[in-house]
Each structure stands twice: as C-alpha cells, then as structure tokens.
Amino acid sequence: MTTMAIRNQCKKNVVFLSLYFLSFSVSLIWARPATFFQDFRITWSDAHIKQLDGGKAIQLVLDQSSGCGFASKRQYLFGRVSMKIKLIPGDSAGTVTAFYMNSDTDTIRDELDFEFLGNRTGQPYSVQTNVYAHGKGDREQRINLWFDPAADFHTYSILWNHHHIVFYVDEVPIRVYKNNEAKGVPYPKFQPMGIYSTLWEADDWATRGGLEKIDWTKAPFYAYYKDFDIEGCPMPGPKTCPSNPRNWWEAAAYQQLTAVESRRYRWVRLNHMVYDYCTDKSRYPVTPLECTAGI
C-alpha cells in the first residue's frame, strides 16, 4: 500500500470510529469546512470585511483608513488548518496578508506564521514563514512563489502534530520544523492556538526591506478567502484529545514527509528560497540547533 493510500485509510478509520462511538461520547475532533461566522469572528475593522457567497467566502479590504483582521472563535491544540486565499493583484508593494496561528500569551507565545509580502507589478510574490516556540521566534524563512497567487485561489495549510510542523502551499511542503526537544530546541505542544488573519500596511519592511512603499493611488486593496477548514482538538475541550494517538494527524503516515513530499520540499528550497535564517551568519554566527536536524 502506498503512503498516500495509508493516509487516506487513516482518515477513513477516524471517520468510522467517530461514527461508531457517537452514541457513547462527545466528538473530540472539530473537523469540517466552515462558513466564516460559524467559526470566526472579526477582530479589527468590521467595515473592511465583507461576506460573499452566503458566508462561504470573505473579502478583506485595506485602504488609507484601515486594514482588517479576523480570528477563530476557539483555540486548538494540534491538528491541521487550511484556507484558500487569493491575494492582492497588481501593485501590492508594502502590503502584508497574514494567515497564522497564535497562542495569545504575550512573552511566552507560540506562533506559526504565513505572511504574504506584496510586490511591485511583475515581481514575484514572496511568502515568509516563522515559528515561535515558548516565546522565541526570529526563525524567518522566505520563498518566492512559483505561480501568481493573485490570479486564483490557492490552498495554504499548517499541519501540527507531536513530531513536526509543516507549512504547505497546495500540498507542497515549503517549511518543516521538527520536534527536537531532545536537543534542547523548544517545540510548541502545551499551549492551544487560535487561527488568525490580517491585511495591513507594512511598507517599512515588507517589500525589498522597505525600499518599495505602498502606492495608495492603487487602493483599495482586496484579498479573498474561502474553504475554511479546521481539523483539531478544540480547547477548552476533552483533555485526552491532544494526546490521543488515534487522531489522524498523529498517524505514522504524518510523522514525516512522504517520498514525494520530500522531493517537492527539496525542489522548493533549491529553486525558490530567497532567505533562510539558518544561513544568515550576520544574525546567527553559530547555526541554530534546529537548522541541522534535516526533515
């Protein structure tokens, strides 16, 4: 049986077991494509977020008066979250569209970031990822996307289990952060995280290190979201859920990349990576421990 077939079977087994035990227990796993207001709330400038298609999609707006943002109503401990996003077309320099998870615990926060950095017309869109664990971040990696993310919707996902965290773009892994606690590297596993997204101005750093400023004559700027999918252990919730090895995302098939994913991951790193904190000797004269762990 192929690894993909094993993964599909794992999901089928979880569904079967959930149905079998439904009459005996409350479901532990939140797992369904969500409409916006069922699982999310507006956190910033509700006048700049518009529902589309009966709440199955939304439009975020950035203009000179404000950006905007939203967050999940609940927090989750392990699982997978994904959204389909269509980014700002044309001249988007100085804008940042962010999709991330955050524990909302200030100095000891855990956070997993996608940040889409706007560009001048004709230049590639960059996506920056970052990982905060136990309050320590500064683990930026940046790639140039190999397609136009403003031409159509693409799926951006975060898989988070006890073994690793994987950032996916259309099922292509672009970032892997392994659990290397045995080497003294912090790993987020105790604090549940909410799911957030914002659209905002950051022209002091977002495009070419702040050299390219936002052109407000191109405003308003629009980003679009749909197919909100959350599969994980909601918190507060049953305490046994996060440690349950039967959760599909903890199965053996998800504890490391498949052979196909590994090839895709290497292709992205070799051909599209433009910044990696692991190789930035000006910031880290001694290579951080997690950078030597591989995938």
mmCIF file of C-alpha atoms in Angstrom:
data_model
loop_
_atom_site.group_PDB
_atom_site.id
_atom_site.type_symbol
_atom_site.label_atom_id
_atom_site.label_comp_id
_atom_site.label_asym_id
_atom_site.label_seq_id
_atom_site.Cartn_x
_atom_site.Cartn_y
_atom_site.Cartn_z
ATOM 1 C CA MET A 1 0.000 0.000 0.000
ATOM 2 C CA THR A 2 1.365 3.438 -0.892
ATOM 3 C CA THR A 3 1.892 6.116 1.760
ATOM 4 C CA MET A 4 -0.911 8.192 0.249
ATOM 5 C CA ALA A 5 -3.248 5.213 0.433
ATOM 6 C CA ILE A 6 -2.257 4.707 4.075
ATOM 7 C CA ARG A 7 -3.037 8.357 4.793
ATOM 8 C CA ASN A 8 -6.459 8.069 3.160
ATOM 9 C CA GLN A 9 -7.166 4.876 5.103
ATOM 10 C CA CYS A 10 -6.168 6.619 8.360
ATOM 11 C CA LYS A 11 -8.751 9.313 7.720
ATOM 12 C CA LYS A 12 -11.403 6.706 6.846
ATOM 13 C CA ASN A 13 -10.665 4.838 10.081
ATOM 14 C CA VAL A 14 -11.047 8.035 12.125
ATOM 15 C CA VAL A 15 -14.413 8.757 10.476
ATOM 16 C CA PHE A 16 -15.592 5.173 11.056
ATOM 17 C CA LEU A 17 -14.548 5.177 14.711
ATOM 18 C CA SER A 18 -16.151 8.581 15.278
ATOM 19 C CA LEU A 19 -19.469 7.330 13.876
ATOM 20 C CA TYR A 20 -19.265 4.058 15.826
ATOM 21 C CA PHE A 21 -18.744 5.768 19.167
ATOM 22 C CA LEU A 22 -21.043 8.719 18.511
ATOM 23 C CA SER A 23 -23.801 7.331 20.701
ATOM 24 C CA PHE A 24 -21.384 6.928 23.606
ATOM 25 C CA SER A 25 -19.274 10.068 23.640
ATOM 26 C CA VAL A 26 -18.985 13.636 22.503
ATOM 27 C CA SER A 27 -16.858 14.075 19.379
ATOM 28 C CA LEU A 28 -13.344 15.176 20.304
ATOM 29 C CA ILE A 29 -12.254 16.489 16.927
ATOM 30 C CA TRP A 30 -13.519 19.599 15.192
ATOM 31 C CA ALA A 31 -13.459 18.618 11.531
ATOM 32 C CA ARG A 32 -15.451 20.313 8.802
ATOM 33 C CA PRO A 33 -15.170 23.023 6.192
ATOM 34 C CA ALA A 34 -16.565 26.078 7.963
ATOM 35 C CA THR A 35 -18.527 29.108 6.884
ATOM 36 C CA PHE A 36 -16.930 32.261 8.155
ATOM 37 C CA PHE A 37 -19.167 33.310 11.038
ATOM 38 C CA GLN A 38 -19.663 29.765 12.312
ATOM 39 C CA ASP A 39 -16.047 29.502 13.410
ATOM 40 C CA PHE A 40 -14.567 33.004 13.098
ATOM 41 C CA ARG A 41 -15.092 36.492 14.431
ATOM 42 C CA ILE A 42 -13.951 39.890 13.202
ATOM 43 C CA THR A 43 -11.222 41.334 15.405
ATOM 44 C CA TRP A 44 -10.413 44.537 13.577
ATOM 45 C CA SER A 45 -12.441 46.922 11.400
ATOM 46 C CA ASP A 46 -15.626 45.029 10.558
ATOM 47 C CA ALA A 47 -16.439 47.591 7.864
ATOM 48 C CA HIS A 48 -13.454 46.266 5.903
ATOM 49 C CA ILE A 49 -14.563 42.614 5.854
ATOM 50 C CA LYS A 50 -17.378 41.586 3.531
ATOM 51 C CA GLN A 51 -19.134 38.223 3.368
ATOM 52 C CA LEU A 52 -19.505 36.629 -0.051
ATOM 53 C CA ASP A 53 -21.469 33.608 -1.271
ATOM 54 C CA GLY A 54 -23.591 33.382 1.857
ATOM 55 C CA GLY A 55 -20.603 33.469 4.178
ATOM 56 C CA LYS A 56 -18.652 30.746 2.407
ATOM 57 C CA ALA A 57 -16.100 33.341 1.296
ATOM 58 C CA ILE A 58 -14.977 36.749 2.506
ATOM 59 C CA GLN A 59 -13.267 39.835 1.129
ATOM 60 C CA LEU A 60 -10.658 41.733 3.169
ATOM 61 C CA VAL A 61 -10.037 45.384 2.335
ATOM 62 C CA LEU A 62 -7.058 47.657 3.001
ATOM 63 C CA ASP A 63 -7.295 51.384 2.360
ATOM 64 C CA GLN A 64 -5.740 54.501 3.852
ATOM 65 C CA SER A 65 -8.197 54.480 6.748
ATOM 66 C CA SER A 66 -7.619 50.929 7.955
ATOM 67 C CA GLY A 67 -6.699 47.320 7.375
ATOM 68 C CA CYS A 68 -8.680 44.494 8.975
ATOM 69 C CA GLY A 69 -8.457 41.104 10.645
ATOM 70 C CA PHE A 70 -10.329 38.083 11.944
ATOM 71 C CA ALA A 71 -9.757 35.159 14.313
ATOM 72 C CA SER A 72 -11.234 31.779 15.155
ATOM 73 C CA LYS A 73 -13.730 31.659 17.990
ATOM 74 C CA ARG A 74 -11.884 28.736 19.575
ATOM 75 C CA GLN A 75 -8.302 27.645 20.086
ATOM 76 C CA TYR A 76 -6.909 24.262 19.048
ATOM 77 C CA LEU A 77 -4.092 22.005 20.239
ATOM 78 C CA PHE A 78 -2.630 20.005 17.323
ATOM 79 C CA GLY A 79 -4.288 19.204 14.019
ATOM 80 C CA ARG A 80 -4.446 20.892 10.647
ATOM 81 C CA VAL A 81 -5.868 24.215 9.491
ATOM 82 C CA SER A 82 -6.179 25.431 5.929
ATOM 83 C CA MET A 83 -7.706 28.219 3.884
ATOM 84 C CA LYS A 84 -7.917 29.057 0.225
ATOM 85 C CA ILE A 85 -6.658 32.591 -0.390
ATOM 86 C CA LYS A 86 -6.481 34.827 -3.459
ATOM 87 C CA LEU A 87 -4.002 37.599 -2.818
ATOM 88 C CA ILE A 88 -3.927 41.260 -3.873
ATOM 89 C CA PRO A 89 -3.366 41.592 -7.638
ATOM 90 C CA GLY A 90 -1.170 44.115 -9.421
ATOM 91 C CA ASP A 91 0.940 46.561 -7.446
ATOM 92 C CA SER A 92 0.678 45.328 -3.865
ATOM 93 C CA ALA A 93 4.039 46.611 -2.592
ATOM 94 C CA GLY A 94 4.024 47.472 1.102
ATOM 95 C CA THR A 95 1.048 45.256 1.966
ATOM 96 C CA VAL A 96 1.052 42.120 4.090
ATOM 97 C CA THR A 97 -1.640 39.452 4.063
ATOM 98 C CA ALA A 98 -1.120 37.143 7.033
ATOM 99 C CA PHE A 99 -2.547 33.738 7.975
ATOM 100 C CA TYR A 100 -1.230 32.373 11.242
ATOM 101 C CA MET A 101 -1.809 30.513 14.500
ATOM 102 C CA ASN A 102 -1.114 32.209 17.817
ATOM 103 C CA SER A 103 -1.422 31.214 21.478
ATOM 104 C CA ASP A 104 -2.165 34.826 22.504
ATOM 105 C CA THR A 105 0.116 34.515 25.542
ATOM 106 C CA ASP A 106 2.404 37.533 25.071
ATOM 107 C CA THR A 107 6.046 36.875 26.025
ATOM 108 C CA ILE A 108 5.745 33.076 26.084
ATOM 109 C CA ARG A 109 3.615 32.847 22.987
ATOM 110 C CA ASP A 110 3.679 30.096 20.411
ATOM 111 C CA GLU A 111 3.010 31.178 16.839
ATOM 112 C CA LEU A 112 3.088 29.700 13.324
ATOM 113 C CA ASP A 113 3.098 32.312 10.551
ATOM 114 C CA PHE A 114 2.340 32.631 6.882
ATOM 115 C CA GLU A 115 2.998 36.236 5.774
ATOM 116 C CA PHE A 116 2.424 37.107 2.111
ATOM 117 C CA LEU A 117 4.541 40.104 1.178
ATOM 118 C CA GLY A 118 3.228 42.412 -1.522
ATOM 119 C CA ASN A 119 5.244 43.244 -4.640
ATOM 120 C CA ARG A 120 5.639 45.714 -7.440
ATOM 121 C CA THR A 121 3.755 44.713 -10.574
ATOM 122 C CA GLY A 122 5.596 41.958 -12.416
ATOM 123 C CA GLN A 123 7.753 40.871 -9.479
ATOM 124 C CA PRO A 124 7.248 37.537 -7.702
ATOM 125 C CA TYR A 125 5.107 37.306 -4.582
ATOM 126 C CA SER A 126 7.090 36.243 -1.509
ATOM 127 C CA VAL A 127 5.757 34.240 1.427
ATOM 128 C CA GLN A 128 7.548 34.440 4.762
ATOM 129 C CA THR A 129 7.109 31.767 7.412
ATOM 130 C CA ASN A 130 8.112 31.990 11.047
ATOM 131 C CA VAL A 131 7.903 29.750 14.099
ATOM 132 C CA TYR A 132 7.662 30.979 17.685
ATOM 133 C CA ALA A 133 8.079 28.360 20.410
ATOM 134 C CA HIS A 134 7.917 29.206 24.114
ATOM 135 C CA GLY A 135 8.325 32.895 23.290
ATOM 136 C CA LYS A 136 11.338 32.505 20.990
ATOM 137 C CA GLY A 137 10.881 33.452 17.329
ATOM 138 C CA ASP A 138 13.209 35.051 14.763
ATOM 139 C CA ARG A 139 13.097 31.923 12.605
ATOM 140 C CA GLU A 140 12.151 33.585 9.332
ATOM 141 C CA GLN A 141 12.327 31.782 6.015
ATOM 142 C CA ARG A 142 11.188 33.334 2.757
ATOM 143 C CA ILE A 143 10.381 31.855 -0.634
ATOM 144 C CA ASN A 144 9.181 33.319 -3.920
ATOM 145 C CA LEU A 145 6.002 31.614 -5.041
ATOM 146 C CA TRP A 146 6.255 29.787 -8.369
ATOM 147 C CA PHE A 147 2.813 30.935 -9.548
ATOM 148 C CA ASP A 148 0.698 34.082 -9.463
ATOM 149 C CA PRO A 149 -1.222 33.826 -6.155
ATOM 150 C CA ALA A 150 -3.472 36.723 -7.158
ATOM 151 C CA ALA A 151 -4.794 35.037 -10.317
ATOM 152 C CA ASP A 152 -6.746 32.335 -8.483
ATOM 153 C CA PHE A 153 -7.307 30.715 -5.106
ATOM 154 C CA HIS A 154 -4.569 28.518 -3.647
ATOM 155 C CA THR A 155 -4.627 26.397 -0.501
ATOM 156 C CA TYR A 156 -2.351 27.266 2.419
ATOM 157 C CA SER A 157 -2.186 24.775 5.289
ATOM 158 C CA ILE A 158 -0.435 24.167 8.589
ATOM 159 C CA LEU A 159 -0.065 20.610 9.900
ATOM 160 C CA TRP A 160 0.872 20.463 13.590
ATOM 161 C CA ASN A 161 1.454 17.225 15.462
ATOM 162 C CA HIS A 162 3.810 15.915 18.143
ATOM 163 C CA HIS A 163 6.520 15.159 15.571
ATOM 164 C CA HIS A 164 6.732 18.206 13.328
ATOM 165 C CA ILE A 165 5.058 21.312 11.940
ATOM 166 C CA VAL A 166 4.670 21.512 8.161
ATOM 167 C CA PHE A 167 3.651 24.561 6.114
ATOM 168 C CA TYR A 168 2.010 23.606 2.817
ATOM 169 C CA VAL A 169 1.199 25.541 -0.343
ATOM 170 C CA ASP A 170 -1.217 23.494 -2.482
ATOM 171 C CA GLU A 171 0.006 20.303 -0.778
ATOM 172 C CA VAL A 172 3.645 21.234 -1.482
ATOM 173 C CA PRO A 173 5.625 21.458 1.782
ATOM 174 C CA ILE A 174 7.641 24.678 1.938
ATOM 175 C CA ARG A 175 8.734 24.575 5.596
ATOM 176 C CA VAL A 176 9.314 21.820 8.135
ATOM 177 C CA TYR A 177 10.008 22.457 11.827
ATOM 178 C CA LYS A 178 10.778 19.205 13.634
ATOM 179 C CA ASN A 179 10.277 18.410 17.277
ATOM 180 C CA ASN A 180 13.863 18.481 18.529
ATOM 181 C CA GLU A 181 13.183 18.847 22.232
ATOM 182 C CA ALA A 182 15.716 16.086 22.835
ATOM 183 C CA LYS A 183 18.361 18.534 21.558
ATOM 184 C CA GLY A 184 17.105 21.353 23.730
ATOM 185 C CA VAL A 185 15.095 23.070 20.977
ATOM 186 C CA PRO A 186 11.695 24.376 22.145
ATOM 187 C CA TYR A 187 8.627 22.950 20.435
ATOM 188 C CA PRO A 188 5.033 24.206 20.785
ATOM 189 C CA LYS A 189 2.960 21.452 22.354
ATOM 190 C CA PHE A 190 1.389 22.781 25.562
ATOM 191 C CA GLN A 191 -0.478 25.920 24.509
ATOM 192 C CA PRO A 192 -3.537 25.839 22.249
ATOM 193 C CA MET A 193 -3.539 28.352 19.432
ATOM 194 C CA GLY A 194 -6.195 30.353 17.648
ATOM 195 C CA ILE A 195 -6.301 30.922 13.898
ATOM 196 C CA TYR A 196 -5.871 34.492 12.699
ATOM 197 C CA SER A 197 -5.653 36.515 9.530
ATOM 198 C CA THR A 198 -4.940 40.176 8.839
ATOM 199 C CA LEU A 199 -4.476 42.515 5.893
ATOM 200 C CA TRP A 200 -2.366 45.542 6.759
ATOM 201 C CA GLU A 201 0.199 48.126 5.680
ATOM 202 C CA ALA A 202 3.846 47.316 6.435
ATOM 203 C CA ASP A 203 5.784 49.317 3.888
ATOM 204 C CA ASP A 204 8.602 49.931 6.353
ATOM 205 C CA TRP A 205 9.804 46.329 5.782
ATOM 206 C CA ALA A 206 7.501 44.178 3.640
ATOM 207 C CA THR A 207 8.792 44.788 0.101
ATOM 208 C CA ARG A 208 12.543 44.802 -0.564
ATOM 209 C CA GLY A 209 13.211 45.571 3.078
ATOM 210 C CA GLY A 210 11.065 48.700 2.997
ATOM 211 C CA LEU A 211 12.580 50.235 -0.149
ATOM 212 C CA GLU A 212 9.289 49.858 -2.033
ATOM 213 C CA LYS A 213 6.497 51.912 -0.463
ATOM 214 C CA ILE A 214 2.778 51.391 -0.751
ATOM 215 C CA ASP A 215 1.105 53.255 -3.635
ATOM 216 C CA TRP A 216 -2.170 54.495 -2.198
ATOM 217 C CA THR A 217 -3.383 55.521 -5.652
ATOM 218 C CA LYS A 218 -3.874 51.762 -6.235
ATOM 219 C CA ALA A 219 -6.067 51.413 -3.135
ATOM 220 C CA PRO A 220 -8.312 49.895 -2.020
ATOM 221 C CA PHE A 221 -6.509 46.549 -1.927
ATOM 222 C CA TYR A 222 -8.512 43.307 -1.783
ATOM 223 C CA ALA A 223 -7.712 39.771 -0.632
ATOM 224 C CA TYR A 224 -10.210 36.898 -0.764
ATOM 225 C CA TYR A 225 -10.665 33.806 1.423
ATOM 226 C CA LYS A 226 -12.805 30.692 1.212
ATOM 227 C CA ASP A 227 -12.968 26.992 2.214
ATOM 228 C CA PHE A 228 -12.093 27.477 5.887
ATOM 229 C CA ASP A 229 -11.086 24.050 7.197
ATOM 230 C CA ILE A 230 -10.196 23.293 10.815
ATOM 231 C CA GLU A 231 -9.361 19.764 11.994
ATOM 232 C CA GLY A 232 -8.016 19.603 15.509
ATOM 233 C CA CYS A 233 -8.632 19.372 19.232
ATOM 234 C CA PRO A 234 -10.698 22.370 20.388
ATOM 235 C CA MET A 235 -9.702 23.951 23.659
ATOM 236 C CA PRO A 236 -11.257 24.089 26.140
ATOM 237 C CA GLY A 237 -12.347 20.555 25.407
ATOM 238 C CA PRO A 238 -11.677 16.939 26.376
ATOM 239 C CA LYS A 239 -8.207 16.818 27.941
ATOM 240 C CA THR A 240 -7.429 13.478 26.312
ATOM 241 C CA CYS A 241 -7.862 14.713 22.742
ATOM 242 C CA PRO A 242 -4.429 16.332 22.170
ATOM 243 C CA SER A 243 -2.572 13.232 23.413
ATOM 244 C CA ASN A 244 -4.763 10.716 21.577
ATOM 245 C CA PRO A 245 -2.523 8.743 19.172
ATOM 246 C CA ARG A 246 -5.606 7.797 17.142
ATOM 247 C CA ASN A 247 -6.006 11.346 15.841
ATOM 248 C CA TRP A 248 -5.387 11.036 12.107
ATOM 249 C CA TRP A 249 -2.690 13.740 12.089
ATOM 250 C CA GLU A 250 -0.656 11.690 14.603
ATOM 251 C CA ALA A 251 -0.649 8.553 12.442
ATOM 252 C CA ALA A 252 2.662 7.139 11.203
ATOM 253 C CA ALA A 253 1.998 8.428 7.691
ATOM 254 C CA TYR A 254 2.026 12.015 9.025
ATOM 255 C CA GLN A 255 5.077 11.788 11.259
ATOM 256 C CA GLN A 256 7.438 12.587 8.396
ATOM 257 C CA LEU A 257 7.204 13.730 4.792
ATOM 258 C CA THR A 258 6.425 11.147 2.150
ATOM 259 C CA ALA A 259 8.980 10.463 -0.572
ATOM 260 C CA VAL A 260 7.013 12.648 -2.998
ATOM 261 C CA GLU A 261 6.710 15.456 -0.446
ATOM 262 C CA SER A 262 10.429 15.272 0.295
ATOM 263 C CA ARG A 263 11.243 15.725 -3.400
ATOM 264 C CA ARG A 264 8.871 18.663 -3.640
ATOM 265 C CA TYR A 265 10.317 20.185 -0.487
ATOM 266 C CA ARG A 266 13.874 19.985 -1.822
ATOM 267 C CA TRP A 267 12.737 21.491 -5.145
ATOM 268 C CA VAL A 268 11.197 24.483 -3.344
ATOM 269 C CA ARG A 269 14.277 25.002 -1.185
ATOM 270 C CA LEU A 270 16.707 24.770 -4.095
ATOM 271 C CA ASN A 271 14.768 26.873 -6.592
ATOM 272 C CA HIS A 272 12.577 29.321 -4.692
ATOM 273 C CA MET A 273 14.079 30.083 -1.291
ATOM 274 C CA VAL A 274 15.399 33.641 -1.062
ATOM 275 C CA TYR A 275 16.097 33.920 2.681
ATOM 276 C CA ASP A 276 16.811 31.438 5.465
ATOM 277 C CA TYR A 277 17.718 32.477 8.993
ATOM 278 C CA CYS A 278 19.697 29.235 9.277
ATOM 279 C CA THR A 279 22.317 30.541 6.836
ATOM 280 C CA ASP A 280 22.323 34.178 7.971
ATOM 281 C CA LYS A 281 25.699 34.377 9.714
ATOM 282 C CA SER A 282 25.243 38.070 10.468
ATOM 283 C CA ARG A 283 22.359 37.150 12.782
ATOM 284 C CA TYR A 284 23.456 33.674 13.830
ATOM 285 C CA PRO A 285 27.250 33.168 13.750
ATOM 286 C CA VAL A 286 26.569 29.773 15.316
ATOM 287 C CA THR A 287 23.984 27.812 13.341
ATOM 288 C CA PRO A 288 20.834 27.243 15.453
ATOM 289 C CA LEU A 289 20.419 23.645 16.586
ATOM 290 C CA GLU A 290 17.128 23.118 14.761
ATOM 291 C CA CYS A 291 18.760 24.017 11.447
ATOM 292 C CA THR A 292 20.964 20.919 11.499
ATOM 293 C CA ALA A 293 18.147 18.434 12.069
ATOM 294 C CA GLY A 294 17.019 17.967 8.443
ATOM 295 C CA ILE A 295 13.454 16.913 7.670
#
